[in-house]
Coordinates of C-alpha atoms in Angstrom, one line a residue:
X1 CA -7.0 22.3 -42.9
X2 CA -9.3 19.2 -42.7
X3 CA -6.4 17.0 -41.7
X4 CA -5.5 19.4 -38.8
X5 CA -9.1 19.3 -37.6
X6 CA -9.1 15.5 -37.6
X7 CA -5.8 15.4 -35.7
X8 CA -7.1 17.9 -33.2
X9 CA -10.3 15.9 -32.6
X10 CA -8.2 12.7 -32.1
X11 CA -6.0 14.4 -29.6
X12 CA -9.0 15.9 -27.8
X13 CA -10.9 12.6 -27.5
X14 CA -7.8 10.6 -26.4
X15 CA -7.1 13.3 -23.8
X16 CA -10.7 13.3 -22.7
X17 CA -10.7 9.5 -22.4
X18 CA -7.5 9.6 -20.4
X19 CA -8.9 12.3 -18.1
X20 CA -12.0 10.2 -17.5
X21 CA -10.0 7.2 -16.7
X22 CA -7.8 9.0 -14.2
X23 CA -10.7 10.7 -12.5
X24 CA -12.4 7.5 -11.5
X25 CA -10.3 7.1 -8.3
X26 CA -10.8 9.0 -5.0
X27 CA -8.6 11.0 -2.7
X28 CA -8.5 10.1 0.9
X29 CA -6.8 12.2 3.6
X30 CA -5.2 9.9 6.2
X31 CA -4.2 10.6 9.7
X32 CA -1.3 8.9 11.6
X33 CA -1.5 7.5 15.1
X34 CA 1.9 7.1 17.0
X35 CA 3.1 3.6 17.7
X36 CA 4.8 3.2 21.0
X37 CA 7.9 1.1 21.0
X38 CA 9.3 -0.7 24.1
X39 CA 12.8 -0.7 22.6
X40 CA 14.6 2.4 21.3
X41 CA 16.4 1.7 18.1
X42 CA 19.3 4.0 17.0
X43 CA 18.2 4.4 13.4
X44 CA 19.9 6.6 10.9
X45 CA 18.0 5.4 7.9
X46 CA 15.5 2.5 7.2
X47 CA 16.4 0.5 4.2
X48 CA 13.4 -1.8 4.3
X49 CA 10.2 -2.4 6.3
X50 CA 7.9 -5.4 5.9
X51 CA 4.8 -6.6 7.8
X52 CA 4.6 -10.4 7.9
X53 CA 1.5 -12.4 9.0
X54 CA -0.2 -9.0 9.9
X55 CA 1.4 -9.0 13.3
X56 CA 5.2 -8.8 12.8
X57 CA 7.3 -5.9 11.6
X58 CA 10.7 -6.5 10.1
X59 CA 13.0 -3.5 9.9
X60 CA 16.4 -3.4 8.1
X61 CA 18.2 -0.2 9.0
X62 CA 21.5 1.8 9.1
X63 CA 22.6 3.1 12.4
X64 CA 24.7 6.2 13.2
X65 CA 28.4 5.7 12.9
X66 CA 28.1 2.7 10.6
X67 CA 29.9 2.6 7.3
X68 CA 27.2 0.8 5.3
X69 CA 26.6 -1.8 8.0
X70 CA 22.9 -2.6 8.7
X71 CA 20.9 -4.5 11.3
X72 CA 17.7 -6.5 11.1
X73 CA 15.2 -6.4 13.9
X74 CA 11.7 -7.8 14.4
X75 CA 8.8 -6.4 16.4
X76 CA 5.4 -7.8 17.3
X77 CA 2.6 -5.4 16.4
X78 CA -0.3 -4.7 18.7
X79 CA -2.8 -2.8 16.6
X80 CA -5.4 -2.4 19.5
X81 CA -2.8 -1.0 21.9
X82 CA -0.9 1.0 19.3
X83 CA 2.4 -0.6 20.2
X84 CA 5.5 -2.4 19.0
X85 CA 7.1 -5.0 21.2
X86 CA 10.7 -6.1 20.6
X87 CA 11.0 -9.8 19.5
X88 CA 14.6 -10.2 18.4
X89 CA 17.6 -8.8 16.6
X90 CA 18.7 -11.2 13.9
X91 CA 22.1 -12.7 13.1
X92 CA 23.9 -11.5 16.3
X93 CA 26.6 -13.6 17.8
X94 CA 27.1 -14.1 21.5
X95 CA 30.2 -11.9 21.4
X96 CA 28.1 -9.0 20.0
X97 CA 29.3 -9.2 16.4
X98 CA 26.9 -10.0 13.5
X99 CA 26.9 -12.7 10.9
X100 CA 25.9 -10.3 8.1
X101 CA 27.1 -6.8 7.7
X102 CA 24.3 -6.0 5.2
X103 CA 21.6 -8.6 5.7
X104 CA 18.9 -9.2 3.1
X105 CA 15.9 -11.4 3.9
X106 CA 13.0 -12.8 1.9
X107 CA 10.3 -15.4 2.1
X108 CA 9.3 -18.1 -0.3
X109 CA 5.7 -19.0 -1.2
X110 CA 5.5 -21.4 1.8
X111 CA 6.5 -18.8 4.3
X112 CA 10.1 -20.0 4.7
X113 CA 12.6 -17.3 5.6
X114 CA 16.0 -16.9 3.8
X115 CA 18.9 -14.5 4.4
X116 CA 22.1 -13.6 2.7
X117 CA 24.8 -10.9 2.7
X118 CA 24.0 -8.4 -0.1
X119 CA 27.6 -8.4 -1.5
X120 CA 28.2 -12.1 -0.8
X121 CA 24.8 -13.6 -1.7
X122 CA 25.1 -17.2 -0.5
X123 CA 21.7 -18.3 0.8
X124 CA 20.9 -19.4 4.3
X125 CA 17.7 -20.9 5.5
X126 CA 16.5 -19.2 8.8
X127 CA 14.7 -21.1 11.4
X128 CA 14.4 -19.3 14.8
X129 CA 18.0 -18.7 15.8
X130 CA 19.4 -21.3 13.4
X131 CA 21.1 -20.4 10.2
X132 CA 21.8 -23.2 7.7
X133 CA 23.6 -22.5 4.4
X134 CA 21.7 -24.3 1.6
X135 CA 24.5 -24.5 -0.8
X136 CA 23.0 -22.1 -3.3
X137 CA 23.8 -18.4 -4.2
X138 CA 22.0 -15.8 -6.2
X139 CA 25.2 -14.7 -7.8
X140 CA 28.9 -15.5 -7.3
X141 CA 32.3 -15.0 -8.9
X142 CA 31.7 -18.4 -10.6
X143 CA 28.3 -17.6 -12.1
X144 CA 27.8 -17.6 -15.8
X145 CA 26.6 -14.1 -16.6
X146 CA 25.6 -12.3 -19.8
X147 CA 28.0 -9.4 -19.0
X148 CA 30.3 -8.4 -16.1
X149 CA 28.1 -7.9 -13.0
X150 CA 28.8 -6.5 -9.6
X151 CA 28.6 -9.5 -7.1
X152 CA 25.7 -7.9 -5.3
X153 CA 22.0 -8.8 -5.1
X154 CA 19.0 -6.7 -4.0
X155 CA 15.2 -7.2 -3.7
X156 CA 15.2 -11.0 -4.1
X157 CA 12.2 -13.1 -4.8
X158 CA 11.2 -16.6 -6.0
X159 CA 9.5 -16.8 -9.4
X160 CA 6.9 -19.4 -10.4
X161 CA 9.5 -21.9 -11.5
X162 CA 11.3 -21.9 -8.2
X163 CA 14.2 -19.9 -9.6
X164 CA 15.6 -16.8 -7.8
X165 CA 15.2 -13.3 -9.2
X166 CA 16.9 -10.2 -7.9
X167 CA 18.1 -6.7 -8.9
X168 CA 21.7 -6.6 -9.9
X169 CA 23.9 -4.2 -11.8
X170 CA 26.6 -4.0 -14.4
X171 CA 30.1 -3.1 -13.3
X172 CA 31.6 0.4 -13.6
X173 CA 28.5 2.4 -12.8
X174 CA 26.5 0.5 -15.4
X175 CA 22.8 -0.2 -15.7
X176 CA 20.5 -2.1 -13.3
X177 CA 18.4 -5.1 -14.4
X178 CA 16.1 -7.7 -13.0
X179 CA 18.1 -10.9 -13.2
X180 CA 17.2 -14.6 -13.0
X181 CA 19.5 -17.1 -11.2
X182 CA 19.2 -20.7 -12.1
X183 CA 21.1 -23.7 -10.7
X184 CA 21.7 -26.3 -13.4
X185 CA 21.9 -30.1 -12.8
X186 CA 25.7 -30.0 -13.0
X187 CA 25.8 -27.3 -10.3
X188 CA 26.7 -24.4 -12.6
X189 CA 24.9 -21.2 -11.8
X190 CA 23.5 -19.3 -14.7
X191 CA 22.4 -15.7 -14.6
X192 CA 20.0 -14.4 -17.2
X193 CA 18.7 -10.9 -17.8
X194 CA 14.9 -10.6 -17.4
X195 CA 14.6 -6.8 -18.1
X196 CA 16.8 -3.7 -17.8
X197 CA 15.7 -1.1 -15.3
X198 CA 16.2 2.2 -17.2
X199 CA 13.7 5.0 -17.4
X200 CA 15.5 7.1 -20.1
X201 CA 17.9 5.3 -22.4
X202 CA 20.1 8.4 -22.5
X203 CA 20.9 7.9 -18.8
X204 CA 21.4 4.2 -18.2
X205 CA 23.5 4.5 -15.1
X206 CA 22.1 2.8 -12.0
X207 CA 22.6 6.1 -10.1
X208 CA 20.0 7.8 -12.2
X209 CA 17.6 4.8 -12.0
X210 CA 17.9 4.2 -8.3
X211 CA 14.7 3.0 -6.6
X212 CA 13.0 0.0 -5.0
X213 CA 11.1 -3.1 -6.1
X214 CA 8.1 -5.1 -5.0
X215 CA 6.8 -8.4 -6.3
X216 CA 3.4 -10.3 -6.5
X217 CA 4.1 -14.0 -6.5
X218 CA 0.6 -14.9 -7.5
X219 CA 0.7 -12.8 -10.7
X220 CA 4.4 -13.1 -11.3
X221 CA 4.6 -9.3 -11.7
X222 CA 7.4 -7.0 -10.4
X223 CA 7.0 -3.3 -9.9
X224 CA 9.9 -0.8 -9.7
X225 CA 9.6 2.7 -8.2
X226 CA 12.1 5.2 -9.5
X227 CA 13.2 7.9 -7.1
X228 CA 14.5 10.5 -9.6
X229 CA 11.8 10.0 -12.2
X230 CA 8.0 10.2 -11.7
X231 CA 7.3 6.6 -12.7
X232 CA 6.5 3.1 -11.5
X233 CA 7.5 0.4 -14.0
X234 CA 5.5 -2.9 -14.2
X235 CA 7.3 -6.1 -15.4
X236 CA 5.3 -9.1 -16.3
X237 CA 7.8 -11.9 -15.7
X238 CA 5.7 -14.5 -17.5
X239 CA 5.5 -13.0 -21.0
X240 CA 8.3 -10.3 -20.6
X241 CA 6.0 -7.3 -21.2
X242 CA 6.5 -4.0 -19.4
X243 CA 4.8 -0.7 -19.1
X244 CA 5.1 2.5 -16.9
X245 CA 2.7 4.4 -14.7
X246 CA 3.7 8.0 -14.8
X247 CA 3.0 10.9 -12.4
X248 CA 4.0 14.5 -12.9
X249 CA 6.8 15.9 -15.1
X250 CA 10.4 14.8 -15.4
X251 CA 12.7 16.9 -13.2
X252 CA 16.0 15.0 -13.4
X253 CA 19.0 17.1 -14.2
X254 CA 21.6 14.8 -16.0
X255 CA 24.4 17.3 -15.1
X256 CA 24.0 16.2 -11.4
X257 CA 25.4 12.8 -12.3
X258 CA 28.8 14.5 -12.2
X259 CA 28.2 15.9 -8.7
X260 CA 28.7 14.4 -5.3
X261 CA 25.2 13.5 -4.4
X262 CA 22.7 13.1 -7.3
X263 CA 19.9 12.4 -4.9
X264 CA 20.3 15.6 -2.9
X265 CA 20.4 17.6 -6.1
X266 CA 17.1 16.4 -7.6
X267 CA 13.5 16.1 -6.4
X268 CA 12.6 12.7 -5.0
X269 CA 9.5 11.3 -6.7
X270 CA 8.7 7.9 -5.3
X271 CA 10.4 7.7 -2.0
X272 CA 9.3 4.1 -1.1
X273 CA 6.9 1.4 -2.1
X274 CA 5.2 -1.5 -0.3
X275 CA 2.7 -4.0 -1.6
X276 CA 0.3 -6.9 -0.8
X277 CA -1.6 -9.2 -3.1
X278 CA -4.2 -6.6 -4.1
X279 CA -2.4 -3.2 -4.3
X280 CA 0.9 -1.4 -4.5
X281 CA 1.4 1.6 -2.2
X282 CA 3.7 4.2 -3.6
X283 CA 5.0 7.0 -1.4
X284 CA 5.3 10.1 -3.5
X285 CA 7.1 13.3 -2.6
X286 CA 8.0 15.4 -5.7
X287 CA 10.5 17.4 -3.7
X288 CA 14.1 17.2 -2.5
X289 CA 15.0 15.9 1.0
X290 CA 15.8 19.5 2.1
X291 CA 12.5 20.8 0.8
X292 CA 10.7 18.0 2.6
X293 CA 12.4 18.9 5.9
X294 CA 11.7 22.6 5.5
X295 CA 8.0 22.0 4.7
X296 CA 7.7 19.7 7.7
X297 CA 9.1 22.4 9.9
X298 CA 6.6 24.8 8.5
X299 CA 3.8 22.3 8.9
X300 CA 3.1 22.5 5.2
X301 CA 4.2 19.1 4.0
X302 CA 1.9 17.6 1.5
X303 CA 2.7 14.0 0.3
X304 CA 0.8 11.2 -1.3
X305 CA 0.6 7.5 -1.3
X306 CA -0.6 6.4 -4.7
X307 CA -2.4 3.1 -4.5
X308 CA -2.2 1.1 -7.7
X309 CA -3.8 -2.1 -8.8
X310 CA -1.5 -4.7 -10.2
X311 CA -2.7 -3.9 -13.7
X312 CA -1.3 -0.4 -13.3
X313 CA -4.6 1.4 -12.8
X314 CA -5.1 3.8 -9.9
X315 CA -7.3 2.6 -7.1
X316 CA -7.1 5.7 -4.9
X317 CA -4.7 8.3 -3.6
X318 CA -4.0 8.7 0.1
X319 CA -2.9 12.2 1.1
X320 CA -0.7 12.9 4.1
X321 CA 0.3 16.0 5.9
X322 CA 3.0 14.2 7.9
X323 CA 6.4 13.6 6.4
X324 CA 7.0 9.9 6.1
X325 CA 10.2 8.3 4.7
X326 CA 9.3 4.5 4.9
X327 CA 6.1 2.6 4.6
X328 CA 4.9 -1.0 5.1
X329 CA 1.3 -2.3 4.4
X330 CA -0.3 -5.2 6.3
X331 CA -1.2 -8.3 4.3
X332 CA -4.9 -7.7 5.1
X333 CA -4.6 -4.2 3.6
X334 CA -6.3 -2.7 6.7
X335 CA -3.2 -0.8 8.1
X336 CA -0.2 1.0 6.9
X337 CA 2.9 1.7 9.1
X338 CA 5.0 4.8 8.4
X339 CA 8.3 5.9 9.8
X340 CA 10.2 9.2 10.1
X341 CA 13.0 10.5 12.3
X342 CA 12.9 7.8 15.0
X343 CA 9.1 7.6 15.3
X344 CA 6.7 4.9 14.0
X345 CA 3.1 5.6 13.1
X346 CA 0.2 3.7 11.7
X347 CA -3.0 4.6 9.8
X348 CA -6.2 2.7 9.2
X349 CA -6.8 2.6 5.4

């Protein structure tokens, strides 16, 4: 009996401490102001949004009628006049075709812009309208890999050693992992696994662990937001440690892996993330796409943007009554841009 009482008290005090820790942040209801756009984009789905230098918005998107093809467009942001002004569409030839079918872009610590094709990841330096192949790739058929990998790279970044990191996956519906690509002195490219991206070891498939990644170059920390699980995973790329921030209960039904669309059959938890040097902004739904659409029609949508510090603690939670599918935060942290169904909005945070 005495042992039971001690166990109960330990659980009580640990739970109380956890409740105290999680109650130190505040909730902030945010409102959205429409952003006018001088160019109408035919967007089916936004893959990525990023604000650069506080005044440029880069958008990678699918368009109706495409079979996986994507476009990259840049807009100038006028915060005072609540507007977006078209600057350019990238990688378009004079005959109307595009250099990349699925463009992926990223910036190094000096602000240099790079691009590659996601399933043919040879790197190009971007300078204005000029593309120059730099002779390197993130992964290729000649790379030395720890296991058989799909020749595809997502969410690239440069680590503190000047090596390239990206999210790749094992062949035949295998797991995803953060991988490090290093070019040796003899020109051989070596791929190393940094950490697997698996929420539950019983379901290692990349389908179950689908999500998005952000990176803090100053801290050398990556964060991964799971869509089908209520979690954000932190990876310290310096010492290899990892931990999870969890929100809500697990809802994933493993039987849906055998169905046609696992994402339509399960609630979406973290729909998207964006980050700056101070915080990570995690768009949380906790409902399926259809439920989100229905609640928006009934004007009852209730979503959140969980703002985390880079140590995994909660800074605050932004609540939104507007359905948002993509977000991007300014480098200053003063503004956040949201997108849904052909319309852009911004909020002062």
